[in-house]
Structures are given as structure tokens and as C-alpha cells.
């Protein structure tokens, strides 16, 4: 494999022959010399399938690992409020180590969260240490309800790279309506106490606080930024609301777009659920589109397998099948 990710062995002629054989299942039509998917001409590039038969993206630069499946809150903008399909409540330390050993050579960012709250994981700091010793960066995104002084000090003394708080703390009434049963004053106190300890320690992970832009918070965003920009955080972020493939009510400030934009997730990101199931993106919390399982096969092998390659093909060519999770996804169909 060359540095660009394109297979470099063999002559161009032999590659073309090999490609035609491989593409038979994808609708290659040798009579007309163009490729189609399910009998339909591809709308973007007639030769894209041949290109994709050879091109495999480099291993991802960042991964989402669903280390904790549960959450103590039932936020109305999160699928946790509706309930997720049963899976192991936590990723095992053994499985985590195997994943890190497989992907660490590129020194990726490993995000220790996906569907649930990471702080309750009993081996959280072992996971952070494991990834850190293998030169991986790590990140945690937390609702801060369980952020005690003891946990704050452990986070500050750990090799954790990034820490972000999901707060939506525009006001007590708004926050508590959005994030039951959390209490605004207590969570704000937890965050500010962490920031005080961080100042005293003179270091620690890069720290951000985040609010989701939606109809409930849109008019309060300026106040939120003003409230936190001098608090000691490194960044105040605004995240756009998503419907998680229709799992929660649409509370977006602006409606869904009509333009198609190829999604970057199958080319840049690795997402793994608590049982090892690999999914195409961080929005597939229920494993609607399993691409493999790292408990049975290394991630790098799954990344190169036909399931991933086929997904990249339909994403690039705009031939996403109707009814699959990528169809009408918030991140794929938006204003252009």
C-alpha cells in the first residue's frame, strides 16, 4: 500500500481486469463500459467504482468508543430519553486494550464517549492511561453531574488530552427542562469547582464547555457565551442540534436542507459500540448499520472490508438506498 492509500502492485492492465471482476456484484456493465448501482447509472462519476476498488482511506485520525452505554440523565435532545437497544453497559478493559493496540500507530484521538455518560465507568482512568501510554490522545464529553472534587483532581492529574462539558446552561428553567433530572445550580457549581482546581494545578486537559443550538436555546446563546468566556475554559462551543436519524423530536432552529453532501464519516472516523460493533458514524447508536465487530476482527481489517467500501461508494455517488440510516441524515442532507 502506497502512502496515498492506493494499491501500487501490478500493471494498469491487470488492475482493470481485477477491478471488473470485483465490481460484478456492484453492477459493473462490461458491455457499455460504465458502472451502475442496482441498475441505475451513477450520477457523479462513471468510473468511481473502479477507483474505489483500489482506494482505501488511511486509518482514522479519531475514534468514538462507546465505553459507557448508560446515562443518569434523560435529555430531551438525546436518544437516551427514548431508550437504546440493550448492549453491554461498559466496554471491557480487555477489548479496549485490543482496540488501542490495533489503531495506536497513527496516534489518533480516542473519544471515550458515544451514547452514554463516561464518568461512571469503573476503569475510566485505566482506559485513559492505556491510550496515553500508546501515544493516543483522549477526550471525554460529560454532563458534569458526577464531577466531584475527587474526580476533578483525578482528571487533572491524568494524561487526558481534552475535556468538554455538555451544559446547555442558559438558565435554570431552560436547563432543567432540557436535562432532567439534573439541577442547574449543582452542575454549574461542579464545573466551576473543576475550573478552580485546574487554575490551582496550573495545567490539565484542554477544557471546553458546549451548548446545543436549538429552538429552546437559540435566543440565549449570547448570554451563555458571556457567562462562560471568562470562567477559565479554553473554549466555549456551540453545537448544532441533530435528530439522531429521527430518534428524537426535531428541535432545530432551521429545517432540514435539500442539498446532498457526501458524508465524511466513513472516510475519516471510527465508531465502535460497547460490544465491539463497528458502525459508520457517531449517530448510529443502535447499530442499525453494523460493519463488523472488533471482538472478532481487527478494526484495520474491517476498515478495508467490502461493507465499508460499499458504503463509501454509495455515499460518494449519491446512491444511498432509501430507508437506510444515511437516507435523510441531518449530516448528509443540509443546505448547500
mmCIF file of C-alpha atoms in Angstrom:
data_model
loop_
_atom_site.group_PDB
_atom_site.id
_atom_site.type_symbol
_atom_site.label_atom_id
_atom_site.label_comp_id
_atom_site.label_asym_id
_atom_site.label_seq_id
_atom_site.Cartn_x
_atom_site.Cartn_y
_atom_site.Cartn_z
ATOM 1 C CA UNK A 1 0.000 0.000 0.000
ATOM 2 C CA UNK A 2 1.406 3.350 -1.001
ATOM 3 C CA UNK A 3 1.311 6.443 1.195
ATOM 4 C CA UNK A 4 -1.721 7.751 -0.700
ATOM 5 C CA UNK A 5 -3.715 4.634 0.127
ATOM 6 C CA UNK A 6 -3.751 3.349 -3.481
ATOM 7 C CA UNK A 7 -2.538 -0.168 -4.141
ATOM 8 C CA UNK A 8 0.693 0.072 -6.100
ATOM 9 C CA UNK A 9 1.287 -3.521 -7.192
ATOM 10 C CA UNK A 10 0.645 -4.888 -10.702
ATOM 11 C CA UNK A 11 0.232 -3.226 -14.080
ATOM 12 C CA UNK A 12 -2.581 -0.877 -15.011
ATOM 13 C CA UNK A 13 -3.974 -3.515 -17.379
ATOM 14 C CA UNK A 14 -4.117 -6.207 -14.689
ATOM 15 C CA UNK A 15 -5.708 -3.736 -12.298
ATOM 16 C CA UNK A 16 -8.504 -3.025 -14.782
ATOM 17 C CA UNK A 17 -9.196 -6.719 -15.225
ATOM 18 C CA UNK A 18 -9.215 -7.297 -11.477
ATOM 19 C CA UNK A 19 -11.489 -4.324 -10.977
ATOM 20 C CA UNK A 20 -14.051 -5.618 -13.475
ATOM 21 C CA UNK A 21 -14.192 -8.953 -11.657
ATOM 22 C CA UNK A 22 -14.562 -7.352 -8.240
ATOM 23 C CA UNK A 23 -17.252 -4.949 -9.383
ATOM 24 C CA UNK A 24 -19.574 -7.610 -10.754
ATOM 25 C CA UNK A 25 -21.572 -7.602 -7.522
ATOM 26 C CA UNK A 26 -21.848 -3.800 -7.596
ATOM 27 C CA UNK A 27 -23.420 -3.610 -11.052
ATOM 28 C CA UNK A 28 -20.453 -3.380 -13.416
ATOM 29 C CA UNK A 29 -21.686 -3.424 -17.017
ATOM 30 C CA UNK A 30 -18.841 -4.532 -19.314
ATOM 31 C CA UNK A 31 -21.000 -4.043 -22.424
ATOM 32 C CA UNK A 32 -21.342 -0.289 -22.020
ATOM 33 C CA UNK A 33 -18.193 0.345 -20.036
ATOM 34 C CA UNK A 34 -19.925 2.216 -17.238
ATOM 35 C CA UNK A 35 -20.803 1.308 -13.687
ATOM 36 C CA UNK A 36 -24.222 1.363 -12.106
ATOM 37 C CA UNK A 37 -25.628 0.586 -8.677
ATOM 38 C CA UNK A 38 -28.768 -1.580 -8.540
ATOM 39 C CA UNK A 39 -29.209 -0.988 -12.270
ATOM 40 C CA UNK A 40 -29.085 2.821 -12.065
ATOM 41 C CA UNK A 41 -26.276 4.909 -13.623
ATOM 42 C CA UNK A 42 -24.150 6.605 -11.009
ATOM 43 C CA UNK A 43 -24.851 10.334 -11.023
ATOM 44 C CA UNK A 44 -21.371 11.686 -10.317
ATOM 45 C CA UNK A 45 -18.546 9.695 -11.903
ATOM 46 C CA UNK A 46 -18.957 6.673 -14.154
ATOM 47 C CA UNK A 47 -15.542 5.366 -13.167
ATOM 48 C CA UNK A 48 -15.825 5.948 -9.424
ATOM 49 C CA UNK A 49 -16.364 2.265 -8.636
ATOM 50 C CA UNK A 50 -13.104 1.300 -10.305
ATOM 51 C CA UNK A 51 -11.300 3.997 -8.331
ATOM 52 C CA UNK A 52 -12.913 2.886 -5.079
ATOM 53 C CA UNK A 53 -11.927 -0.700 -5.776
ATOM 54 C CA UNK A 54 -8.341 0.378 -5.147
ATOM 55 C CA UNK A 55 -8.624 3.338 -2.814
ATOM 56 C CA UNK A 56 -8.878 2.710 0.909
ATOM 57 C CA UNK A 57 -8.563 5.752 3.180
ATOM 58 C CA UNK A 58 -5.811 5.811 5.782
ATOM 59 C CA UNK A 59 -6.840 4.640 9.228
ATOM 60 C CA UNK A 60 -8.969 7.264 11.002
ATOM 61 C CA UNK A 61 -7.437 10.155 12.873
ATOM 62 C CA UNK A 62 -10.163 9.946 15.508
ATOM 63 C CA UNK A 63 -12.362 7.268 17.043
ATOM 64 C CA UNK A 64 -15.528 7.251 19.120
ATOM 65 C CA UNK A 65 -15.551 4.404 21.642
ATOM 66 C CA UNK A 66 -18.826 3.763 23.456
ATOM 67 C CA UNK A 67 -17.202 2.997 26.787
ATOM 68 C CA UNK A 68 -20.426 3.575 28.773
ATOM 69 C CA UNK A 69 -23.829 2.706 27.391
ATOM 70 C CA UNK A 70 -25.921 4.217 30.184
ATOM 71 C CA UNK A 71 -26.638 7.739 31.352
ATOM 72 C CA UNK A 72 -28.098 9.217 34.516
ATOM 73 C CA UNK A 73 -29.982 11.926 32.580
ATOM 74 C CA UNK A 74 -32.869 11.805 30.125
ATOM 75 C CA UNK A 75 -32.151 14.855 28.000
ATOM 76 C CA UNK A 76 -34.945 15.525 25.540
ATOM 77 C CA UNK A 77 -32.492 16.007 22.662
ATOM 78 C CA UNK A 78 -30.766 12.644 23.248
ATOM 79 C CA UNK A 79 -31.887 9.115 22.271
ATOM 80 C CA UNK A 80 -31.242 8.077 25.884
ATOM 81 C CA UNK A 81 -34.592 9.727 26.654
ATOM 82 C CA UNK A 82 -36.305 7.150 24.423
ATOM 83 C CA UNK A 83 -34.189 4.169 25.396
ATOM 84 C CA UNK A 84 -31.451 2.402 23.451
ATOM 85 C CA UNK A 85 -31.213 -1.214 22.377
ATOM 86 C CA UNK A 86 -29.606 -3.460 25.006
ATOM 87 C CA UNK A 87 -25.847 -3.873 24.771
ATOM 88 C CA UNK A 88 -23.131 -4.349 27.393
ATOM 89 C CA UNK A 89 -23.252 -1.374 29.804
ATOM 90 C CA UNK A 90 -19.489 -0.792 29.545
ATOM 91 C CA UNK A 91 -16.705 -1.690 27.164
ATOM 92 C CA UNK A 92 -14.363 -4.177 28.809
ATOM 93 C CA UNK A 93 -10.790 -3.213 29.596
ATOM 94 C CA UNK A 94 -9.583 -6.239 27.622
ATOM 95 C CA UNK A 95 -11.488 -5.215 24.480
ATOM 96 C CA UNK A 96 -10.378 -1.604 24.858
ATOM 97 C CA UNK A 97 -6.720 -2.612 25.057
ATOM 98 C CA UNK A 98 -7.080 -4.730 21.920
ATOM 99 C CA UNK A 99 -8.621 -1.803 20.038
ATOM 100 C CA UNK A 100 -5.896 0.615 21.156
ATOM 101 C CA UNK A 101 -3.131 -1.843 20.264
ATOM 102 C CA UNK A 102 -4.635 -2.122 16.785
ATOM 103 C CA UNK A 103 -5.052 1.583 15.998
ATOM 104 C CA UNK A 104 -2.377 3.354 18.044
ATOM 105 C CA UNK A 105 0.292 3.528 15.338
ATOM 106 C CA UNK A 106 -1.283 6.684 13.865
ATOM 107 C CA UNK A 107 -1.558 8.346 17.313
ATOM 108 C CA UNK A 108 -5.259 9.072 16.905
ATOM 109 C CA UNK A 109 -7.666 10.982 19.111
ATOM 110 C CA UNK A 110 -9.759 8.453 21.036
ATOM 111 C CA UNK A 111 -13.067 9.887 22.234
ATOM 112 C CA UNK A 112 -14.186 7.978 25.305
ATOM 113 C CA UNK A 113 -17.891 8.585 24.783
ATOM 114 C CA UNK A 114 -20.677 7.958 22.316
ATOM 115 C CA UNK A 115 -24.119 7.011 23.655
ATOM 116 C CA UNK A 116 -23.674 7.431 27.412
ATOM 117 C CA UNK A 117 -22.018 9.268 30.278
ATOM 118 C CA UNK A 118 -18.337 8.207 30.612
ATOM 119 C CA UNK A 119 -17.593 9.157 34.229
ATOM 120 C CA UNK A 120 -19.294 6.098 35.840
ATOM 121 C CA UNK A 121 -17.011 3.631 34.001
ATOM 122 C CA UNK A 122 -15.182 1.837 36.805
ATOM 123 C CA UNK A 123 -11.987 1.578 34.734
ATOM 124 C CA UNK A 124 -12.141 5.065 33.202
ATOM 125 C CA UNK A 125 -8.718 6.154 34.365
ATOM 126 C CA UNK A 126 -7.166 2.859 33.323
ATOM 127 C CA UNK A 127 -8.617 3.435 29.841
ATOM 128 C CA UNK A 128 -7.146 6.939 29.725
ATOM 129 C CA UNK A 129 -3.774 5.644 30.906
ATOM 130 C CA UNK A 130 -3.842 2.731 28.457
ATOM 131 C CA UNK A 131 -4.436 5.015 25.494
ATOM 132 C CA UNK A 132 -1.940 7.593 26.738
ATOM 133 C CA UNK A 133 0.889 5.115 27.115
ATOM 134 C CA UNK A 134 0.396 4.172 23.465
ATOM 135 C CA UNK A 135 0.686 7.804 22.354
ATOM 136 C CA UNK A 136 -3.043 8.238 21.687
ATOM 137 C CA UNK A 137 -4.822 11.452 22.569
ATOM 138 C CA UNK A 138 -8.008 11.058 24.596
ATOM 139 C CA UNK A 139 -11.183 13.075 25.078
ATOM 140 C CA UNK A 140 -14.156 12.963 27.417
ATOM 141 C CA UNK A 141 -17.506 14.697 26.931
ATOM 142 C CA UNK A 142 -19.504 14.737 30.174
ATOM 143 C CA UNK A 143 -22.710 16.192 31.602
ATOM 144 C CA UNK A 144 -20.701 17.022 34.786
ATOM 145 C CA UNK A 145 -23.422 15.818 37.167
ATOM 146 C CA UNK A 146 -20.960 13.342 38.722
ATOM 147 C CA UNK A 147 -17.970 15.678 38.656
ATOM 148 C CA UNK A 148 -16.882 15.555 42.290
ATOM 149 C CA UNK A 149 -13.718 17.278 43.551
ATOM 150 C CA UNK A 150 -12.031 13.874 43.725
ATOM 151 C CA UNK A 151 -12.865 13.019 40.113
ATOM 152 C CA UNK A 152 -11.802 16.521 39.029
ATOM 153 C CA UNK A 153 -8.399 16.059 40.630
ATOM 154 C CA UNK A 154 -8.001 12.645 39.014
ATOM 155 C CA UNK A 155 -8.861 14.086 35.612
ATOM 156 C CA UNK A 156 -6.374 16.907 36.082
ATOM 157 C CA UNK A 157 -3.566 14.537 37.022
ATOM 158 C CA UNK A 158 -4.330 12.048 34.238
ATOM 159 C CA UNK A 159 -2.939 12.087 30.672
ATOM 160 C CA UNK A 160 -6.390 13.076 29.359
ATOM 161 C CA UNK A 161 -5.980 15.468 26.412
ATOM 162 C CA UNK A 162 -9.423 17.068 26.085
ATOM 163 C CA UNK A 163 -12.372 17.530 28.429
ATOM 164 C CA UNK A 164 -15.662 19.098 27.399
ATOM 165 C CA UNK A 165 -18.808 19.804 29.373
ATOM 166 C CA UNK A 166 -22.230 19.443 27.798
ATOM 167 C CA UNK A 167 -24.169 22.009 29.797
ATOM 168 C CA UNK A 168 -26.837 23.975 27.868
ATOM 169 C CA UNK A 169 -26.814 26.190 30.941
ATOM 170 C CA UNK A 170 -28.583 29.272 29.632
ATOM 171 C CA UNK A 171 -30.812 29.466 32.688
ATOM 172 C CA UNK A 172 -32.064 27.192 35.430
ATOM 173 C CA UNK A 173 -35.561 26.678 33.997
ATOM 174 C CA UNK A 174 -34.328 26.015 30.454
ATOM 175 C CA UNK A 175 -31.532 23.702 31.557
ATOM 176 C CA UNK A 176 -33.705 21.648 33.884
ATOM 177 C CA UNK A 177 -36.420 21.267 31.258
ATOM 178 C CA UNK A 178 -33.878 20.035 28.709
ATOM 179 C CA UNK A 179 -31.825 17.794 31.000
ATOM 180 C CA UNK A 180 -33.983 16.095 33.630
ATOM 181 C CA UNK A 181 -33.343 15.270 36.427
ATOM 182 C CA UNK A 182 -30.161 17.387 36.614
ATOM 183 C CA UNK A 183 -30.140 20.555 38.724
ATOM 184 C CA UNK A 184 -28.703 23.686 37.150
ATOM 185 C CA UNK A 185 -27.042 25.174 40.249
ATOM 186 C CA UNK A 186 -25.350 21.923 41.258
ATOM 187 C CA UNK A 187 -23.915 21.181 37.827
ATOM 188 C CA UNK A 188 -22.683 24.749 37.364
ATOM 189 C CA UNK A 189 -21.008 24.501 40.777
ATOM 190 C CA UNK A 190 -19.325 21.225 39.763
ATOM 191 C CA UNK A 191 -17.886 22.806 36.617
ATOM 192 C CA UNK A 192 -16.665 25.955 38.331
ATOM 193 C CA UNK A 193 -15.085 23.895 41.095
ATOM 194 C CA UNK A 194 -13.198 21.893 38.465
ATOM 195 C CA UNK A 195 -12.013 25.143 36.858
ATOM 196 C CA UNK A 196 -10.805 26.433 40.234
ATOM 197 C CA UNK A 197 -8.834 23.235 40.789
ATOM 198 C CA UNK A 198 -7.432 23.496 37.280
ATOM 199 C CA UNK A 199 -6.140 27.006 37.954
ATOM 200 C CA UNK A 200 -4.539 25.808 41.181
ATOM 201 C CA UNK A 201 -2.918 22.863 39.408
ATOM 202 C CA UNK A 202 -1.563 25.100 36.677
ATOM 203 C CA UNK A 203 -2.428 22.623 33.954
ATOM 204 C CA UNK A 204 -4.659 19.801 32.885
ATOM 205 C CA UNK A 205 -6.578 18.831 29.765
ATOM 206 C CA UNK A 206 -7.765 21.380 27.221
ATOM 207 C CA UNK A 207 -11.221 22.245 28.554
ATOM 208 C CA UNK A 208 -14.323 23.380 26.684
ATOM 209 C CA UNK A 209 -17.957 23.965 27.535
ATOM 210 C CA UNK A 210 -20.657 23.317 24.976
ATOM 211 C CA UNK A 211 -24.247 24.321 24.356
ATOM 212 C CA UNK A 212 -26.571 22.862 21.719
ATOM 213 C CA UNK A 213 -28.195 25.379 19.422
ATOM 214 C CA UNK A 214 -31.890 24.579 19.142
ATOM 215 C CA UNK A 215 -35.212 26.363 19.401
ATOM 216 C CA UNK A 216 -35.074 26.248 23.209
ATOM 217 C CA UNK A 217 -31.645 27.894 23.468
ATOM 218 C CA UNK A 218 -31.172 29.979 20.325
ATOM 219 C CA UNK A 219 -32.067 33.343 21.858
ATOM 220 C CA UNK A 220 -29.884 32.668 24.913
ATOM 221 C CA UNK A 221 -26.624 31.744 23.177
ATOM 222 C CA UNK A 222 -25.066 35.203 23.580
ATOM 223 C CA UNK A 223 -25.702 35.161 27.329
ATOM 224 C CA UNK A 224 -24.206 31.673 27.574
ATOM 225 C CA UNK A 225 -21.004 32.751 25.819
ATOM 226 C CA UNK A 226 -20.711 35.862 28.001
ATOM 227 C CA UNK A 227 -21.296 33.804 31.137
ATOM 228 C CA UNK A 228 -18.505 31.325 30.416
ATOM 229 C CA UNK A 229 -15.868 33.043 28.281
ATOM 230 C CA UNK A 230 -14.016 34.421 31.330
ATOM 231 C CA UNK A 231 -14.613 31.379 33.543
ATOM 232 C CA UNK A 232 -11.299 29.685 32.799
ATOM 233 C CA UNK A 233 -12.398 27.361 29.998
ATOM 234 C CA UNK A 234 -10.269 27.260 26.873
ATOM 235 C CA UNK A 235 -13.243 27.340 24.535
ATOM 236 C CA UNK A 236 -16.987 27.991 24.521
ATOM 237 C CA UNK A 237 -18.600 25.913 21.771
ATOM 238 C CA UNK A 238 -21.979 25.847 20.076
ATOM 239 C CA UNK A 239 -23.104 22.517 18.612
ATOM 240 C CA UNK A 240 -25.898 22.190 16.081
ATOM 241 C CA UNK A 241 -28.914 20.103 17.046
ATOM 242 C CA UNK A 242 -29.305 16.714 15.342
ATOM 243 C CA UNK A 243 -32.246 14.318 15.369
ATOM 244 C CA UNK A 244 -30.103 11.173 15.630
ATOM 245 C CA UNK A 245 -31.621 9.693 12.464
ATOM 246 C CA UNK A 246 -35.104 10.619 13.626
ATOM 247 C CA UNK A 247 -34.851 9.111 17.111
ATOM 248 C CA UNK A 248 -35.743 12.409 18.806
ATOM 249 C CA UNK A 249 -38.058 15.303 18.031
ATOM 250 C CA UNK A 250 -36.818 17.842 15.523
ATOM 251 C CA UNK A 251 -35.977 20.971 17.525
ATOM 252 C CA UNK A 252 -33.615 22.521 15.001
ATOM 253 C CA UNK A 253 -33.687 26.264 14.553
ATOM 254 C CA UNK A 254 -33.630 25.705 10.812
ATOM 255 C CA UNK A 255 -35.271 22.860 8.972
ATOM 256 C CA UNK A 256 -33.612 20.089 7.031
ATOM 257 C CA UNK A 257 -31.733 21.102 3.941
ATOM 258 C CA UNK A 258 -32.451 19.808 0.483
ATOM 259 C CA UNK A 259 -28.884 19.594 -0.832
ATOM 260 C CA UNK A 260 -26.899 16.362 -0.791
ATOM 261 C CA UNK A 261 -23.398 16.470 0.702
ATOM 262 C CA UNK A 262 -21.306 13.298 0.871
ATOM 263 C CA UNK A 263 -20.658 12.412 4.499
ATOM 264 C CA UNK A 264 -17.044 12.283 5.675
ATOM 265 C CA UNK A 265 -17.582 9.771 8.499
ATOM 266 C CA UNK A 266 -16.868 6.513 6.583
ATOM 267 C CA UNK A 267 -13.629 8.056 5.298
ATOM 268 C CA UNK A 268 -12.270 9.699 8.461
ATOM 269 C CA UNK A 269 -13.843 8.332 11.638
ATOM 270 C CA UNK A 270 -14.002 5.060 13.508
ATOM 271 C CA UNK A 271 -17.033 4.406 15.729
ATOM 272 C CA UNK A 272 -17.278 1.354 17.978
ATOM 273 C CA UNK A 273 -20.167 0.384 20.295
ATOM 274 C CA UNK A 274 -19.710 -1.198 23.718
ATOM 275 C CA UNK A 275 -19.915 -4.777 22.389
ATOM 276 C CA UNK A 276 -17.327 -4.109 19.681
ATOM 277 C CA UNK A 277 -19.768 -3.469 16.830
ATOM 278 C CA UNK A 278 -18.316 -1.037 14.288
ATOM 279 C CA UNK A 279 -20.854 1.470 12.959
ATOM 280 C CA UNK A 280 -20.441 4.087 10.213
ATOM 281 C CA UNK A 281 -20.790 7.195 12.360
ATOM 282 C CA UNK A 282 -21.368 8.550 15.848
ATOM 283 C CA UNK A 283 -25.120 8.914 15.199
ATOM 284 C CA UNK A 284 -25.729 5.177 14.782
ATOM 285 C CA UNK A 285 -26.099 4.447 18.492
ATOM 286 C CA UNK A 286 -28.279 1.379 17.993
ATOM 287 C CA UNK A 287 -26.065 -0.319 15.421
ATOM 288 C CA UNK A 288 -28.548 -0.072 12.559
ATOM 289 C CA UNK A 289 -25.694 -0.476 10.065
ATOM 290 C CA UNK A 290 -23.102 -2.884 11.533
ATOM 291 C CA UNK A 291 -19.892 -3.037 9.524
ATOM 292 C CA UNK A 292 -18.101 -5.654 11.598
ATOM 293 C CA UNK A 293 -17.071 -6.367 15.171
ATOM 294 C CA UNK A 294 -13.638 -5.727 16.684
ATOM 295 C CA UNK A 295 -14.133 -8.625 19.098
ATOM 296 C CA UNK A 296 -13.914 -10.896 16.047
ATOM 297 C CA UNK A 297 -11.717 -8.980 13.593
ATOM 298 C CA UNK A 298 -9.209 -6.139 13.873
ATOM 299 C CA UNK A 299 -10.552 -2.692 13.094
ATOM 300 C CA UNK A 300 -7.982 -2.156 10.341
ATOM 301 C CA UNK A 301 -9.340 -5.233 8.554
ATOM 302 C CA UNK A 302 -12.952 -4.076 8.944
ATOM 303 C CA UNK A 303 -11.924 -0.646 7.615
ATOM 304 C CA UNK A 304 -10.753 -2.316 4.383
ATOM 305 C CA UNK A 305 -13.630 -4.795 4.058
ATOM 306 C CA UNK A 306 -16.364 -4.728 1.445
ATOM 307 C CA UNK A 307 -19.009 -3.350 3.815
ATOM 308 C CA UNK A 308 -17.064 -0.140 4.393
ATOM 309 C CA UNK A 309 -16.016 0.111 0.739
ATOM 310 C CA UNK A 310 -19.581 -0.317 -0.460
ATOM 311 C CA UNK A 311 -20.790 2.363 1.963
ATOM 312 C CA UNK A 312 -18.130 4.799 0.749
ATOM 313 C CA UNK A 313 -19.173 4.084 -2.826
ATOM 314 C CA UNK A 314 -22.865 4.879 -2.337
ATOM 315 C CA UNK A 315 -22.017 7.950 -0.240
ATOM 316 C CA UNK A 316 -19.712 9.371 -2.906
ATOM 317 C CA UNK A 317 -22.062 8.652 -5.785
ATOM 318 C CA UNK A 318 -25.259 9.806 -4.082
ATOM 319 C CA UNK A 319 -26.901 6.385 -4.436
ATOM 320 C CA UNK A 320 -27.768 5.888 -0.765
ATOM 321 C CA UNK A 321 -30.591 3.315 -0.651
ATOM 322 C CA UNK A 322 -33.938 4.614 0.532
ATOM 323 C CA UNK A 323 -34.686 3.704 4.123
ATOM 324 C CA UNK A 324 -31.114 3.218 5.347
ATOM 325 C CA UNK A 325 -29.821 5.437 8.151
ATOM 326 C CA UNK A 326 -27.836 7.617 5.751
ATOM 327 C CA UNK A 327 -31.005 8.498 3.856
ATOM 328 C CA UNK A 328 -32.171 11.934 5.050
ATOM 329 C CA UNK A 329 -29.482 12.074 7.750
ATOM 330 C CA UNK A 330 -29.000 15.540 9.272
ATOM 331 C CA UNK A 331 -25.316 15.476 8.305
ATOM 332 C CA UNK A 332 -25.905 14.385 4.712
ATOM 333 C CA UNK A 333 -28.896 16.420 3.642
ATOM 334 C CA UNK A 334 -28.439 20.072 4.537
ATOM 335 C CA UNK A 335 -28.410 23.477 2.917
ATOM 336 C CA UNK A 336 -25.739 23.777 0.238
#
